[in-house]
Tab-separated table of N, CA and C in Angstrom:
chain	number	residue	atom	x	y	z
A	1	UNK	N	83.780	108.635	79.435
A	1	UNK	CA	84.091	108.017	80.704
A	1	UNK	C	84.842	109.021	81.582
A	2	UNK	N	84.434	109.125	82.835
A	2	UNK	CA	85.095	110.063	83.743
A	2	UNK	C	86.489	109.550	84.103
A	3	UNK	N	87.415	110.469	84.334
A	3	UNK	CA	88.774	110.044	84.691
A	3	UNK	C	88.789	109.327	86.040
A	4	UNK	N	89.652	108.341	86.163
A	4	UNK	CA	89.787	107.606	87.427
A	4	UNK	C	90.624	108.425	88.401
A	5	UNK	N	90.230	108.352	89.662
A	5	UNK	CA	90.908	109.099	90.713
A	5	UNK	C	91.852	108.161	91.450
A	6	UNK	N	93.115	108.561	91.563
A	6	UNK	CA	94.103	107.821	92.342
A	6	UNK	C	94.416	108.603	93.600
A	7	UNK	N	94.240	107.969	94.743
A	7	UNK	CA	94.653	108.545	96.015
A	7	UNK	C	96.010	107.922	96.339
A	8	UNK	N	97.037	108.754	96.422
A	8	UNK	CA	98.388	108.255	96.640
A	8	UNK	C	98.927	108.810	97.949
A	9	UNK	N	99.273	107.911	98.855
A	9	UNK	CA	99.881	108.289	100.122
A	9	UNK	C	101.250	108.908	99.869
A	10	UNK	N	101.709	109.723	100.784
A	10	UNK	CA	103.001	110.392	100.611
A	10	UNK	C	104.130	109.640	101.319
A	11	UNK	N	104.135	109.659	102.658
A	11	UNK	CA	105.224	109.045	103.419
A	11	UNK	C	105.189	107.516	103.287
A	12	UNK	N	106.313	106.958	102.869
A	12	UNK	CA	106.418	105.510	102.709
A	12	UNK	C	105.923	105.028	101.362
A	13	UNK	N	105.325	105.926	100.564
A	13	UNK	CA	104.783	105.529	99.264
A	13	UNK	C	105.473	106.303	98.140
A	14	UNK	N	105.401	107.624	98.183
A	14	UNK	CA	106.114	108.444	97.203
A	14	UNK	C	107.564	108.625	97.656
A	15	UNK	N	107.735	108.786	98.953
A	15	UNK	CA	109.069	108.941	99.542
A	15	UNK	C	109.282	107.880	100.614
A	16	UNK	N	110.558	107.605	100.898
A	16	UNK	CA	110.877	106.727	102.016
A	16	UNK	C	110.344	107.372	103.286
A	17	UNK	N	109.851	106.576	104.191
A	17	UNK	CA	109.272	107.104	105.427
A	17	UNK	C	110.370	107.681	106.318
A	18	UNK	N	110.291	108.975	106.568
A	18	UNK	CA	111.260	109.672	107.417
A	18	UNK	C	110.565	110.776	108.200
A	19	UNK	N	109.263	110.593	108.460
A	19	UNK	CA	108.457	111.594	109.135
A	19	UNK	C	109.083	111.986	110.468
A	20	UNK	N	109.122	113.248	110.835
A	20	UNK	CA	108.446	114.396	110.229
A	20	UNK	C	109.222	115.023	109.078
A	21	UNK	N	110.457	114.570	108.859
A	21	UNK	CA	111.188	115.054	107.692
A	21	UNK	C	110.647	114.348	106.453
A	22	UNK	N	111.083	114.798	105.294
A	22	UNK	CA	110.686	114.161	104.036
A	22	UNK	C	111.823	113.249	103.596
A	23	UNK	N	111.486	111.983	103.354
A	23	UNK	CA	112.483	111.024	102.923
A	23	UNK	C	112.858	111.182	101.467
A	24	UNK	N	113.744	110.310	101.015
A	24	UNK	CA	114.169	110.296	99.619
A	24	UNK	C	113.064	109.734	98.743
A	25	UNK	N	112.984	110.192	97.494
A	25	UNK	CA	111.949	109.672	96.583
A	25	UNK	C	112.124	108.166	96.357
A	26	UNK	N	110.994	107.467	96.239
A	26	UNK	CA	111.020	106.030	95.942
A	26	UNK	C	111.364	105.833	94.461
A	27	UNK	N	111.873	104.638	94.139
A	27	UNK	CA	112.293	104.317	92.771
A	27	UNK	C	111.194	104.575	91.755
A	28	UNK	N	111.486	105.451	90.817
A	28	UNK	CA	110.620	105.771	89.676
A	28	UNK	C	109.286	106.416	90.050
A	29	UNK	N	109.139	106.916	91.285
A	29	UNK	CA	107.874	107.536	91.694
A	29	UNK	C	107.526	108.723	90.793
A	30	UNK	N	108.477	109.622	90.583
A	30	UNK	CA	108.209	110.799	89.742
A	30	UNK	C	107.790	110.385	88.342
A	31	UNK	N	108.563	109.521	87.735
A	31	UNK	CA	108.290	109.105	86.351
A	31	UNK	C	106.890	108.505	86.222
A	32	UNK	N	106.538	107.610	87.136
A	32	UNK	CA	105.258	106.918	87.023
A	32	UNK	C	104.081	107.828	87.376
A	33	UNK	N	104.204	108.612	88.431
A	33	UNK	CA	103.103	109.508	88.792
A	33	UNK	C	102.863	110.500	87.653
A	34	UNK	N	103.918	111.051	87.076
A	34	UNK	CA	103.751	111.983	85.959
A	34	UNK	C	103.138	111.288	84.740
A	35	UNK	N	103.506	110.039	84.515
A	35	UNK	CA	102.931	109.275	83.403
A	35	UNK	C	101.444	109.045	83.628
A	36	UNK	N	101.056	108.671	84.837
A	36	UNK	CA	99.636	108.474	85.159
A	36	UNK	C	98.873	109.794	85.007
A	37	UNK	N	99.463	110.889	85.470
A	37	UNK	CA	98.876	112.216	85.326
A	37	UNK	C	98.644	112.520	83.849
A	38	UNK	N	99.678	112.283	83.028
A	38	UNK	CA	99.578	112.547	81.590
A	38	UNK	C	98.557	111.652	80.894
A	39	UNK	N	98.331	110.462	81.436
A	39	UNK	CA	97.342	109.534	80.881
A	39	UNK	C	95.912	109.914	81.266
A	40	UNK	N	95.758	110.931	82.103
A	40	UNK	CA	94.424	111.420	82.440
A	40	UNK	C	93.889	111.008	83.786
A	41	UNK	N	94.684	110.299	84.572
A	41	UNK	CA	94.249	109.985	85.936
A	41	UNK	C	94.252	111.254	86.770
A	42	UNK	N	93.302	111.362	87.690
A	42	UNK	CA	93.305	112.463	88.648
A	42	UNK	C	94.155	111.998	89.823
A	43	UNK	N	95.149	112.777	90.170
A	43	UNK	CA	96.090	112.415	91.228
A	43	UNK	C	95.823	113.259	92.463
A	44	UNK	N	95.435	112.579	93.549
A	44	UNK	CA	95.262	113.248	94.841
A	44	UNK	C	96.293	112.669	95.797
A	45	UNK	N	97.142	113.532	96.326
A	45	UNK	CA	98.119	113.107	97.313
A	45	UNK	C	97.416	113.139	98.667
A	46	UNK	N	97.451	112.013	99.344
A	46	UNK	CA	96.727	111.850	100.602
A	46	UNK	C	97.747	111.583	101.711
A	47	UNK	N	97.669	112.356	102.774
A	47	UNK	CA	98.640	112.233	103.853
A	47	UNK	C	98.005	112.643	105.179
A	48	UNK	N	98.544	112.108	106.258
A	48	UNK	CA	98.130	112.555	107.593
A	48	UNK	C	98.821	113.852	107.975
A	49	UNK	N	99.758	114.299	107.153
A	49	UNK	CA	100.468	115.551	107.447
A	49	UNK	C	99.489	116.724	107.426
A	50	UNK	N	99.712	117.655	108.315
A	50	UNK	CA	98.894	118.865	108.381
A	50	UNK	C	99.801	120.059	108.667
A	51	UNK	N	99.263	121.231	108.425
A	51	UNK	CA	99.937	122.501	108.710
A	51	UNK	C	101.333	122.536	108.099
A	52	UNK	N	102.360	122.855	108.905
A	52	UNK	CA	103.711	123.023	108.351
A	52	UNK	C	104.252	121.711	107.775
A	53	UNK	N	103.808	120.586	108.298
A	53	UNK	CA	104.268	119.294	107.768
A	53	UNK	C	103.636	119.027	106.396
A	54	UNK	N	102.400	119.459	106.214
A	54	UNK	CA	101.750	119.328	104.916
A	54	UNK	C	102.440	120.247	103.886
A	55	UNK	N	102.875	121.399	104.330
A	55	UNK	CA	103.561	122.332	103.435
A	55	UNK	C	104.818	121.705	102.824
A	56	UNK	N	105.430	120.781	103.555
A	56	UNK	CA	106.612	120.091	103.032
A	56	UNK	C	106.268	119.234	101.818
A	57	UNK	N	105.036	118.725	101.763
A	57	UNK	CA	104.604	117.943	100.595
A	57	UNK	C	104.554	118.859	99.379
A	58	UNK	N	103.921	120.013	99.512
A	58	UNK	CA	103.822	120.959	98.398
A	58	UNK	C	105.225	121.320	97.891
A	59	UNK	N	106.125	121.602	98.801
A	59	UNK	CA	107.488	121.973	98.423
A	59	UNK	C	108.186	120.817	97.698
A	60	UNK	N	108.083	119.605	98.270
A	60	UNK	CA	108.723	118.444	97.668
A	60	UNK	C	108.197	118.197	96.257
A	61	UNK	N	106.888	118.219	96.094
A	61	UNK	CA	106.291	117.934	94.790
A	61	UNK	C	106.756	118.970	93.760
A	62	UNK	N	106.800	120.233	94.145
A	62	UNK	CA	107.241	121.287	93.221
A	62	UNK	C	108.723	121.128	92.891
A	63	UNK	N	109.554	120.939	93.918
A	63	UNK	CA	110.998	120.838	93.692
A	63	UNK	C	111.364	119.628	92.836
A	64	UNK	N	110.561	118.555	92.927
A	64	UNK	CA	110.860	117.334	92.171
A	64	UNK	C	110.068	117.221	90.869
A	65	UNK	N	109.242	118.210	90.583
A	65	UNK	CA	108.502	118.232	89.321
A	65	UNK	C	107.495	117.086	89.205
A	66	UNK	N	106.837	116.751	90.316
A	66	UNK	CA	105.837	115.681	90.305
A	66	UNK	C	104.459	116.319	90.181
A	67	UNK	N	103.716	115.917	89.159
A	67	UNK	CA	102.398	116.492	88.886
A	67	UNK	C	101.317	115.852	89.758
A	68	UNK	N	100.356	116.650	90.151
A	68	UNK	CA	99.219	116.185	90.934
A	68	UNK	C	98.104	117.213	90.771
A	69	UNK	N	96.916	116.833	91.210
A	69	UNK	CA	95.782	117.764	91.142
A	69	UNK	C	95.486	118.399	92.510
A	70	UNK	N	95.478	117.588	93.543
A	70	UNK	CA	95.134	118.083	94.882
A	70	UNK	C	95.982	117.371	95.925
A	71	UNK	N	96.112	118.019	97.075
A	71	UNK	CA	96.738	117.394	98.244
A	71	UNK	C	95.732	117.476	99.382
A	72	UNK	N	95.428	116.321	99.947
A	72	UNK	CA	94.553	116.206	101.120
A	72	UNK	C	93.173	116.834	100.960
A	73	UNK	N	92.627	116.811	99.749
A	73	UNK	CA	91.252	117.269	99.595
A	73	UNK	C	90.596	116.548	98.428
A	74	UNK	N	89.299	116.447	98.508
A	74	UNK	CA	88.515	115.791	97.473
A	74	UNK	C	88.325	116.716	96.274
A	75	UNK	N	87.990	116.106	95.148
A	75	UNK	CA	87.659	116.887	93.969
A	75	UNK	C	86.397	117.712	94.237
A	76	UNK	N	86.329	118.927	93.747
A	76	UNK	CA	85.110	119.722	93.928
A	76	UNK	C	83.853	118.989	93.420
A	77	UNK	N	83.964	118.250	92.327
A	77	UNK	CA	82.799	117.517	91.807
A	77	UNK	C	82.350	116.414	92.768
A	78	UNK	N	83.284	115.800	93.486
A	78	UNK	CA	82.939	114.772	94.473
A	78	UNK	C	82.232	115.424	95.683
A	79	UNK	N	82.720	116.565	96.084
A	79	UNK	CA	82.098	117.280	97.210
A	79	UNK	C	80.668	117.644	96.839
A	80	UNK	N	80.476	118.139	95.626
A	80	UNK	CA	79.119	118.493	95.168
A	80	UNK	C	78.232	117.251	95.095
A	81	UNK	N	78.748	116.170	94.547
A	81	UNK	CA	77.979	114.939	94.384
A	81	UNK	C	77.494	114.400	95.732
A	82	UNK	N	78.393	114.369	96.720
A	82	UNK	CA	78.043	113.820	98.036
A	82	UNK	C	77.405	114.854	98.963
A	83	UNK	N	77.434	116.125	98.559
A	83	UNK	CA	76.821	117.166	99.362
A	83	UNK	C	77.635	117.562	100.577
A	84	UNK	N	78.896	117.130	100.623
A	84	UNK	CA	79.782	117.489	101.736
A	84	UNK	C	81.210	117.069	101.390
A	85	UNK	N	82.131	117.553	102.171
A	85	UNK	CA	83.530	117.152	102.018
A	85	UNK	C	83.931	116.398	103.269
A	86	UNK	N	84.050	115.091	103.120
A	86	UNK	CA	84.423	114.277	104.279
A	86	UNK	C	85.938	114.209	104.383
A	87	UNK	N	86.417	113.666	105.497
A	87	UNK	CA	87.866	113.582	105.696
A	87	UNK	C	88.511	112.521	104.823
A	88	UNK	N	87.761	111.475	104.475
A	88	UNK	CA	88.325	110.416	103.635
A	88	UNK	C	88.335	110.874	102.178
A	89	UNK	N	89.458	110.664	101.502
A	89	UNK	CA	89.564	110.997	100.091
A	89	UNK	C	88.777	109.957	99.293
A	90	UNK	N	87.897	110.431	98.443
A	90	UNK	CA	87.111	109.550	97.575
A	90	UNK	C	87.932	109.279	96.324
A	91	UNK	N	88.251	107.992	96.084
A	91	UNK	CA	89.087	107.630	94.945
A	91	UNK	C	88.662	106.282	94.389
A	92	UNK	N	89.095	106.010	93.169
A	92	UNK	CA	88.840	104.712	92.546
A	92	UNK	C	89.905	103.686	92.925
A	93	UNK	N	91.139	104.163	93.113
A	93	UNK	CA	92.249	103.307	93.485
A	93	UNK	C	93.068	104.033	94.546
A	94	UNK	N	93.445	103.292	95.605
A	94	UNK	CA	94.280	103.823	96.681
A	94	UNK	C	95.647	103.159	96.616
A	95	UNK	N	96.695	103.968	96.635
A	95	UNK	CA	98.058	103.459	96.645
A	95	UNK	C	98.697	103.912	97.948
A	96	UNK	N	98.993	102.951	98.823
A	96	UNK	CA	99.451	103.276	100.169
A	96	UNK	C	100.331	102.143	100.682
A	97	UNK	N	101.480	102.484	101.243
A	97	UNK	CA	102.383	101.463	101.764
A	97	UNK	C	101.767	100.686	102.930
A	98	UNK	N	100.724	101.214	103.532
A	98	UNK	CA	100.080	100.541	104.673
A	98	UNK	C	98.971	99.583	104.238
A	99	UNK	N	98.684	99.506	102.931
A	99	UNK	CA	97.635	98.596	102.475
A	99	UNK	C	98.073	97.162	102.722
A	100	UNK	N	97.131	96.284	102.838
A	100	UNK	CA	97.392	94.872	103.103
A	100	UNK	C	98.364	94.330	102.064
A	101	UNK	N	99.473	93.812	102.512
A	101	UNK	CA	100.481	93.295	101.599
A	101	UNK	C	101.501	94.329	101.173
A	102	UNK	N	101.280	95.603	101.523
A	102	UNK	CA	102.214	96.654	101.150
A	102	UNK	C	102.196	96.961	99.662
A	103	UNK	N	103.232	97.615	99.197
A	103	UNK	CA	103.369	97.962	97.777
A	103	UNK	C	104.757	97.556	97.302
A	104	UNK	N	104.909	97.386	95.987
A	104	UNK	CA	106.244	97.088	95.454
A	104	UNK	C	107.209	98.251	95.719
A	105	UNK	N	108.490	97.940	95.764
A	105	UNK	CA	109.503	98.972	95.991
A	105	UNK	C	109.712	99.874	94.786
A	106	UNK	N	109.382	99.380	93.604
A	106	UNK	CA	109.611	100.140	92.375
A	106	UNK	C	108.266	100.572	91.786
A	107	UNK	N	108.146	101.854	91.502
A	107	UNK	CA	106.891	102.397	90.975
A	107	UNK	C	106.528	101.847	89.605
A	108	UNK	N	107.490	101.289	88.849
A	108	UNK	CA	107.138	100.662	87.572
A	108	UNK	C	106.162	99.508	87.797
A	109	UNK	N	106.335	98.774	88.879
A	109	UNK	CA	105.411	97.680	89.214
A	109	UNK	C	104.066	98.226	89.669
A	110	UNK	N	104.077	99.343	90.366
A	110	UNK	CA	102.820	99.975	90.772
A	110	UNK	C	102.035	100.389	89.534
A	111	UNK	N	102.740	100.932	88.538
A	111	UNK	CA	102.094	101.321	87.284
A	111	UNK	C	101.391	100.119	86.651
A	112	UNK	N	102.071	98.996	86.605
A	112	UNK	CA	101.478	97.781	86.048
A	112	UNK	C	100.251	97.347	86.837
A	113	UNK	N	100.328	97.425	88.166
A	113	UNK	CA	99.196	97.030	89.014
A	113	UNK	C	97.994	97.940	88.795
A	114	UNK	N	98.225	99.241	88.629
A	114	UNK	CA	97.115	100.172	88.371
A	114	UNK	C	96.416	99.783	87.075
A	115	UNK	N	97.171	99.513	86.039
A	115	UNK	CA	96.563	99.176	84.759
A	115	UNK	C	95.891	97.804	84.785
A	116	UNK	N	96.411	96.861	85.551
A	116	UNK	CA	95.748	95.572	85.713
A	116	UNK	C	94.415	95.766	86.444
A	117	UNK	N	94.421	96.636	87.435
A	117	UNK	CA	93.196	96.893	88.211
A	117	UNK	C	92.111	97.482	87.334
A	118	UNK	N	92.461	98.439	86.476
A	118	UNK	CA	91.410	99.059	85.653
A	118	UNK	C	90.931	98.138	84.548
A	119	UNK	N	91.765	97.160	84.190
A	119	UNK	CA	91.342	96.144	83.212
A	119	UNK	C	90.574	95.015	83.864
A	120	UNK	N	90.550	95.005	85.204
A	120	UNK	CA	89.819	93.962	85.929
A	120	UNK	C	90.578	92.659	86.037
A	121	UNK	N	91.900	92.717	85.928
A	121	UNK	CA	92.705	91.489	86.006
A	121	UNK	C	93.066	91.155	87.446
């Protein structure tokens, strides 16, 4: 079975929304994202940030020891499969504070929701 792809928004999801600055990390974001990474999920950080503002994501992730595969780009295998690289990140699950109903404040609950989703609950 191919690994599931998680598209995770940055501002307001991994960190408190403080754009253009980077906010404080959300509760348990590092622990849960690293756990999902270790479980074999492909982690793509998805953000509207570009150029120097996008560079702040790379710095934050490195300084906080949060694992991920890509930032703002699709997997090479997805690009090959679709024959192009579109602007929308192709993922199995999207985690974003702007989704209908928002997201829980604590990433431990997000972890539970991801696993319920893959079980079809």
